[in-house]
Short mmCIF file of C-alpha atoms and ligand atoms in Angstrom, two decimals:
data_model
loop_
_atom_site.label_atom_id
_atom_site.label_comp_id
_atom_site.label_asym_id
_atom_site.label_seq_id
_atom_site.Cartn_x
_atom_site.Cartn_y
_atom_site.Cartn_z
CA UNK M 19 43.43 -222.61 -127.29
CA UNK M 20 42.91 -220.77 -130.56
CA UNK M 21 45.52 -220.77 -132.90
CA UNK M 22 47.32 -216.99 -133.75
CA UNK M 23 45.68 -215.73 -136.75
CA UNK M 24 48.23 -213.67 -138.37
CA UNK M 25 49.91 -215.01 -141.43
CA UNK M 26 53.80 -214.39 -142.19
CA UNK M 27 54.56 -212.52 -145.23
CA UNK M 28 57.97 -212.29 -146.49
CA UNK M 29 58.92 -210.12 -149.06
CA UNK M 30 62.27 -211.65 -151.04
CA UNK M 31 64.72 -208.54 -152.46
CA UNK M 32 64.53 -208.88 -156.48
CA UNK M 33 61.97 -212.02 -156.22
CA UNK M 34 58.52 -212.91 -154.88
CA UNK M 35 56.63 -211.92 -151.47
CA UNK M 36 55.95 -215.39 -149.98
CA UNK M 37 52.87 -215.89 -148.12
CA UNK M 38 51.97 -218.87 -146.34
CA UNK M 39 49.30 -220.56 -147.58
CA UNK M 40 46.63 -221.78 -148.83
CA UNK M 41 45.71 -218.28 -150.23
CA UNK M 42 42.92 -216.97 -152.31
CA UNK M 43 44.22 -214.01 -154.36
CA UNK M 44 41.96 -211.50 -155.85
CA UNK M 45 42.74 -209.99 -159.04
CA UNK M 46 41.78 -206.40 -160.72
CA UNK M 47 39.44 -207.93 -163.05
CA UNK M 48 37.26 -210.11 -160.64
CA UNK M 49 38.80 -213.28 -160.89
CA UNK M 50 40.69 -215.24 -157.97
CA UNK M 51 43.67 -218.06 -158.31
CA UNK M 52 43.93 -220.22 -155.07
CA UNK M 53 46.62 -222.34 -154.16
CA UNK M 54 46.83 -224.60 -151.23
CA UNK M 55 50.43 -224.87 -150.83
CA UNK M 56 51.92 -224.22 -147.55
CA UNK M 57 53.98 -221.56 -148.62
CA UNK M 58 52.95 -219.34 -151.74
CA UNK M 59 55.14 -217.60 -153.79
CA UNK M 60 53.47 -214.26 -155.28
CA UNK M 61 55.02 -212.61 -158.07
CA UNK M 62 56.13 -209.25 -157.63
CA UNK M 63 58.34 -208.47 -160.84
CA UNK M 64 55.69 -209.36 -163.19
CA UNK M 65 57.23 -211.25 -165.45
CA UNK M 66 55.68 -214.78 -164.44
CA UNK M 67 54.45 -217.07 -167.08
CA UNK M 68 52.02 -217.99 -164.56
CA UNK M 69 51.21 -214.60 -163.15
CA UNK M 70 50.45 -214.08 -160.12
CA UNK M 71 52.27 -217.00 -158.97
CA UNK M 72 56.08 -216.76 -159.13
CA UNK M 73 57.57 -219.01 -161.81
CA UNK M 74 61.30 -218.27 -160.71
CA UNK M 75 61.28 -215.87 -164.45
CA UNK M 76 62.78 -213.37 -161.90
CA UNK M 77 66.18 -214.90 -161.58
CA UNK M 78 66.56 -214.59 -165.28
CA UNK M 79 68.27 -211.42 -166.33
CA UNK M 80 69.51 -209.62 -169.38
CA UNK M 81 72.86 -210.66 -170.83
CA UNK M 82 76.22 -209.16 -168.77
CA UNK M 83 77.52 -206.31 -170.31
CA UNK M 84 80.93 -207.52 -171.34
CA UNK M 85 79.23 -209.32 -174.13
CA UNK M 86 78.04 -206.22 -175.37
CA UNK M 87 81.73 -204.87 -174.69
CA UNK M 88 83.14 -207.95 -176.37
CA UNK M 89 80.68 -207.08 -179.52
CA UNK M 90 81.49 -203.49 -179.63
CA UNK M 91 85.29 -204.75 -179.33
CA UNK M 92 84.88 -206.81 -182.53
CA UNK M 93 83.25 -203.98 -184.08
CA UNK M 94 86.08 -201.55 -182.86
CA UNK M 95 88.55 -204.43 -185.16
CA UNK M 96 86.90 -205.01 -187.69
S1 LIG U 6 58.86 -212.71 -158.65
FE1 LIG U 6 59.34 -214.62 -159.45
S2 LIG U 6 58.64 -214.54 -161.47
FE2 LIG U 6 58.14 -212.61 -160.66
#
């Protein structure tokens, strides 16, 4: 019995596409980055420290808008 050769790829709204691993991924310029985890985390927002592996930098965003409201509210008093 052979076991089913496809791999599961899940693609996470706003974060990585998880892959399960371990995974040998090719980049532009030649190189490759391996990882032998069982499930890999590939960064899709490009902002990864440790590009092309997700390093969770996706889940930080910009400051909420009601501090710039609050700023522009200050400016409005003063
Ligand atoms: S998807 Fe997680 S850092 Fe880019």
């Amino acid at each position: 019995m052979t076991a089913d050769p496809r791999r599961t790829v899940r693609i996470v709204p706003g974060g990585p596409i998880m892959v399960e691993g371990p995974v040998c991924i090719e980049m532009p310029d030649g190189s490759t980055v391996e990882s032998d985890r069982f499930m890999v985390a590939i960064c899709a927002c490009r902002r990864s420290k440790n590009y092309p592996l997700c390093d969770t930098s996706h889940r930080r965003r910009a400051k909420p808008a009601r501090t710039v409201t609050a700023q522009a509210d200050n400016a409005v008093a003063n």
